[in-house]
JSON list of C-alpha atoms in Angstrom, two decimals:
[
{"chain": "A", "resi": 1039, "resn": "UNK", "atom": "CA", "xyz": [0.00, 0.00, 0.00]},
{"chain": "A", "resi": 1040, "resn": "UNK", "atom": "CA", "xyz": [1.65, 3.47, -0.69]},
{"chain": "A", "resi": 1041, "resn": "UNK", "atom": "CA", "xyz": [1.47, 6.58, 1.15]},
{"chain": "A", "resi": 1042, "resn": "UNK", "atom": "CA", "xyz": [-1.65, 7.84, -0.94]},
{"chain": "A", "resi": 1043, "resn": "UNK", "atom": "CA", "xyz": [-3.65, 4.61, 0.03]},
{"chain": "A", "resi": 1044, "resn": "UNK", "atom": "CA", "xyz": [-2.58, 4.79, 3.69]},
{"chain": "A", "resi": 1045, "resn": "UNK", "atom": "CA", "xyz": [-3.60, 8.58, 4.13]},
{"chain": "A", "resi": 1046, "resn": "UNK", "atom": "CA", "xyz": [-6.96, 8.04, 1.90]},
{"chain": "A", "resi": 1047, "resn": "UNK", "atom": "CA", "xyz": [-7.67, 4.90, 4.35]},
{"chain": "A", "resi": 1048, "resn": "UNK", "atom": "CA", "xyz": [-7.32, 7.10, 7.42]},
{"chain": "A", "resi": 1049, "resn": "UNK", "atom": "CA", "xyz": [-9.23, 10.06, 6.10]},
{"chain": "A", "resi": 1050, "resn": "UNK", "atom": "CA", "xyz": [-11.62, 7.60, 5.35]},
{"chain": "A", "resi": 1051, "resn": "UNK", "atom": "CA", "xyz": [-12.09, 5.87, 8.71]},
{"chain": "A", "resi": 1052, "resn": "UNK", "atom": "CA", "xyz": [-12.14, 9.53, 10.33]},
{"chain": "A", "resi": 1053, "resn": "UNK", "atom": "CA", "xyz": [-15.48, 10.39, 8.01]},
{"chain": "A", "resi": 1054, "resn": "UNK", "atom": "CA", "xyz": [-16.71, 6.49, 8.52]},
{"chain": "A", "resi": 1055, "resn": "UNK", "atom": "CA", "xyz": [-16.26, 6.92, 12.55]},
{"chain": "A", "resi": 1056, "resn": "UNK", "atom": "CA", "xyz": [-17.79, 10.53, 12.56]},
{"chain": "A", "resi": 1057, "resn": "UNK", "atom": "CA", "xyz": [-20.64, 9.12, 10.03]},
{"chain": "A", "resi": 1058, "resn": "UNK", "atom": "CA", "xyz": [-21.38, 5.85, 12.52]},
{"chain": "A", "resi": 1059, "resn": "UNK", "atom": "CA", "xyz": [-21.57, 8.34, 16.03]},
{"chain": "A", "resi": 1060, "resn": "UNK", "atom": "CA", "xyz": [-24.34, 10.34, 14.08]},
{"chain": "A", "resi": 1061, "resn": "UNK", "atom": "CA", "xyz": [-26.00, 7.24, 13.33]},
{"chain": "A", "resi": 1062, "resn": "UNK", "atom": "CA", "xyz": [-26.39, 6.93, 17.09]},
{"chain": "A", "resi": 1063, "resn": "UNK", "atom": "CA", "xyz": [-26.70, 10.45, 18.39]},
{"chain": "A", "resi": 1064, "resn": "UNK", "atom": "CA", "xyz": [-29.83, 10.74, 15.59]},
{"chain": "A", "resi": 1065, "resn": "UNK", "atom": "CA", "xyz": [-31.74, 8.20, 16.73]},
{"chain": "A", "resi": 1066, "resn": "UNK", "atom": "CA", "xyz": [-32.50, 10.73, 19.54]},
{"chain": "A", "resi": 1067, "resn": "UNK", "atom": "CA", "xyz": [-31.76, 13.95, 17.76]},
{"chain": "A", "resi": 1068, "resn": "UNK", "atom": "CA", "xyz": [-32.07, 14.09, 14.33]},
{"chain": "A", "resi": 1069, "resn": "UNK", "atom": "CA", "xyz": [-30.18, 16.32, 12.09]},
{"chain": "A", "resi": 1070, "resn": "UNK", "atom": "CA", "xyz": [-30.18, 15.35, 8.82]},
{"chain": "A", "resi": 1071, "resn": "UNK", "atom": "CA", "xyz": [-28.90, 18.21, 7.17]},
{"chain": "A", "resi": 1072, "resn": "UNK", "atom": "CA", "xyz": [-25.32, 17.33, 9.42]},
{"chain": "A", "resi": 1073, "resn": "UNK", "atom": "CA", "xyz": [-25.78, 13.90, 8.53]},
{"chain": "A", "resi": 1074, "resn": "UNK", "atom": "CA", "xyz": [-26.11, 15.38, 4.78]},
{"chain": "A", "resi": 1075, "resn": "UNK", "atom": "CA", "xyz": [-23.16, 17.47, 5.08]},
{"chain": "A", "resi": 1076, "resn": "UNK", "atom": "CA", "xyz": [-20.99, 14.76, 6.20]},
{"chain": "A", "resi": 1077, "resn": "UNK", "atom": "CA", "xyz": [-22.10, 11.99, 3.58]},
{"chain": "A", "resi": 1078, "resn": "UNK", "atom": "CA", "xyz": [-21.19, 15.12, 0.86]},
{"chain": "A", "resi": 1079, "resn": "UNK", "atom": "CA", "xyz": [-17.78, 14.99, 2.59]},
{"chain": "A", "resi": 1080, "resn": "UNK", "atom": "CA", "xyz": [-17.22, 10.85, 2.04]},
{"chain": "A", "resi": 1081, "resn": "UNK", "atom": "CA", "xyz": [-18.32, 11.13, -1.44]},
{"chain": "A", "resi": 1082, "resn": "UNK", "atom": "CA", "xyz": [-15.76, 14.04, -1.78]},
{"chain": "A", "resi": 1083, "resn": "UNK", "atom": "CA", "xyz": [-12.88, 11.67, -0.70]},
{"chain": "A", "resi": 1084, "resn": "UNK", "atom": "CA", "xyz": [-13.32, 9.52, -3.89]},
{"chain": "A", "resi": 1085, "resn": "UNK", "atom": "CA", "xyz": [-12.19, 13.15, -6.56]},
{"chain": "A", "resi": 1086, "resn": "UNK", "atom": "CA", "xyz": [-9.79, 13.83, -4.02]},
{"chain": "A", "resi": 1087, "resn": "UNK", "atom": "CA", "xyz": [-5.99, 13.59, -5.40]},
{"chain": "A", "resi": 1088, "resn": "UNK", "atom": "CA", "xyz": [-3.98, 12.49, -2.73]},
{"chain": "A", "resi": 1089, "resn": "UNK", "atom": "CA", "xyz": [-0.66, 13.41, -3.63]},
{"chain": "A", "resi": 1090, "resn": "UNK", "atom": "CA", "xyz": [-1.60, 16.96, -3.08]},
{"chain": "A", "resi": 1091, "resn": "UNK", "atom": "CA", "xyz": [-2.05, 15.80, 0.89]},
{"chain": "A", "resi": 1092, "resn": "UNK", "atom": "CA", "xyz": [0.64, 15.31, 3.46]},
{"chain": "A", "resi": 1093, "resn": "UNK", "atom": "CA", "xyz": [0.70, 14.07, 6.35]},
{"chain": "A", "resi": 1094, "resn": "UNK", "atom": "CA", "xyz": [0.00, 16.73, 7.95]},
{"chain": "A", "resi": 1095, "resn": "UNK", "atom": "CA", "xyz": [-2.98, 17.40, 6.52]},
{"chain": "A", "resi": 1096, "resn": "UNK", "atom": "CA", "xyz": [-3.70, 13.70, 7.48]},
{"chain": "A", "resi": 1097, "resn": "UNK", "atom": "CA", "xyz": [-2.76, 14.73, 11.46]},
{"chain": "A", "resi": 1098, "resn": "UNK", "atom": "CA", "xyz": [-5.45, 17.41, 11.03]},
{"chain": "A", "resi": 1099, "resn": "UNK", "atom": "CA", "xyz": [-8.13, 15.29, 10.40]},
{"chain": "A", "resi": 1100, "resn": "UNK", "atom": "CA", "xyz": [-7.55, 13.26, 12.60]},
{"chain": "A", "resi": 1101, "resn": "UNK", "atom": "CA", "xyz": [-7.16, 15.34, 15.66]},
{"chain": "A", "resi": 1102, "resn": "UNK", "atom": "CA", "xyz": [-10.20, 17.26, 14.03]},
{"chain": "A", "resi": 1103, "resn": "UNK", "atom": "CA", "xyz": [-12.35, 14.17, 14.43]},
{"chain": "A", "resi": 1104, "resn": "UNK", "atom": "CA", "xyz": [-10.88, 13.45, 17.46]},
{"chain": "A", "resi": 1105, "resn": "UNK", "atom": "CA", "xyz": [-12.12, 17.01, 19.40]},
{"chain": "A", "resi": 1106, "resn": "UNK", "atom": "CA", "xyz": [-15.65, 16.44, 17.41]},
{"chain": "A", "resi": 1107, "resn": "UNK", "atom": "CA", "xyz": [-15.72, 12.79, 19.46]},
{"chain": "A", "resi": 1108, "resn": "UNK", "atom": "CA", "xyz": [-14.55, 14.56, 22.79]},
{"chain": "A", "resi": 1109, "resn": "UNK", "atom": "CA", "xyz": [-17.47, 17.00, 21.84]},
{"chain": "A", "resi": 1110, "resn": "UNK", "atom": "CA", "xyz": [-19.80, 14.49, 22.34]},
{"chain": "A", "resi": 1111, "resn": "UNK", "atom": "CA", "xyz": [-18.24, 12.30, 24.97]},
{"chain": "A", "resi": 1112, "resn": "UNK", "atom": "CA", "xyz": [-20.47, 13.79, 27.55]},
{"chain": "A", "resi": 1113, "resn": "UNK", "atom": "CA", "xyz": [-23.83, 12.46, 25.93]},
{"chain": "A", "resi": 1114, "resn": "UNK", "atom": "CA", "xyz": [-22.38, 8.96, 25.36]},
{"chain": "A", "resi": 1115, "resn": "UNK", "atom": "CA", "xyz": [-20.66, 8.74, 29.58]},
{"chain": "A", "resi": 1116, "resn": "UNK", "atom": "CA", "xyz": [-24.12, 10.41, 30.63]},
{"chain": "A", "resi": 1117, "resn": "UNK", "atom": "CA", "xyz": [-25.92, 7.30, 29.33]},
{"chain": "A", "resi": 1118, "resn": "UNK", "atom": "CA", "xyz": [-28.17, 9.31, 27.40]},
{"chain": "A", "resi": 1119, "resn": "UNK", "atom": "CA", "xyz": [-27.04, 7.69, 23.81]},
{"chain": "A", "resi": 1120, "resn": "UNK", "atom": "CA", "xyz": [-26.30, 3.39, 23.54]},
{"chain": "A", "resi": 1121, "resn": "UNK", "atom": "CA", "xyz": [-22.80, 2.05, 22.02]},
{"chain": "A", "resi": 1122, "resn": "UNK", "atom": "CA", "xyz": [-22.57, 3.25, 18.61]},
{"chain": "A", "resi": 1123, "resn": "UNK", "atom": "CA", "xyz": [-21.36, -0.31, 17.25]},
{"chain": "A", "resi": 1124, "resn": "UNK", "atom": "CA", "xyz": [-23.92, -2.14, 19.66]},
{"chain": "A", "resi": 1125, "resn": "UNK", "atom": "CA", "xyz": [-21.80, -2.79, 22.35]},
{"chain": "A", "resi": 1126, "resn": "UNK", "atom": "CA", "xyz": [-18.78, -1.40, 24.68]},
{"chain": "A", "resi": 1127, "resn": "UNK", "atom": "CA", "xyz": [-15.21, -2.25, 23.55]},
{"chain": "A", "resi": 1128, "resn": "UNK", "atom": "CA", "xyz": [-13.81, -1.79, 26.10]}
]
């Protein structure tokens, strides 16, 4: 795999993860137009040319994603949303 496949692959799990915690969090609020905006963004990924991205645009993404998860955190330790994959990993 070279570095294009590797850094499309983890942009990809970053909208995949964000995509499968709004699956959960709508079942009790729904937004579709966020849900919308982020589907836009997966289908995006497949015209992107990623030789134009480095790695640290890659880092930005993923510490992007990872402040929108800490974001919702609270709902998810409050109890007030399930497991997003239908049970705890840990």
């Amino acid at each position: 795999m070279d570095r294009t496949d590797r850094y499309k692959l983890r942009i990809q799990n970053c909208v995949g993860t964000i995509l499968d915690v709004h699956s959960t969090i709508s079942k009790k609020f729904e937004n579709q137009e966020l849900l919308s905006q982020f589907e836009g963004l997966e289908q995006a990924l497949e015209t992107l040319d990623m030789t134009f991205v480095s790695e640290g645009d890659i880092l930005m993404v993923e510490q992007a994603t990872n402040a929108l998860l800490d974001e919702f955190r609270g709902l998810f330790d409050a109890g007030l949303l399930g497991p997003v994959y239908g049970h705890a990993l840990n």
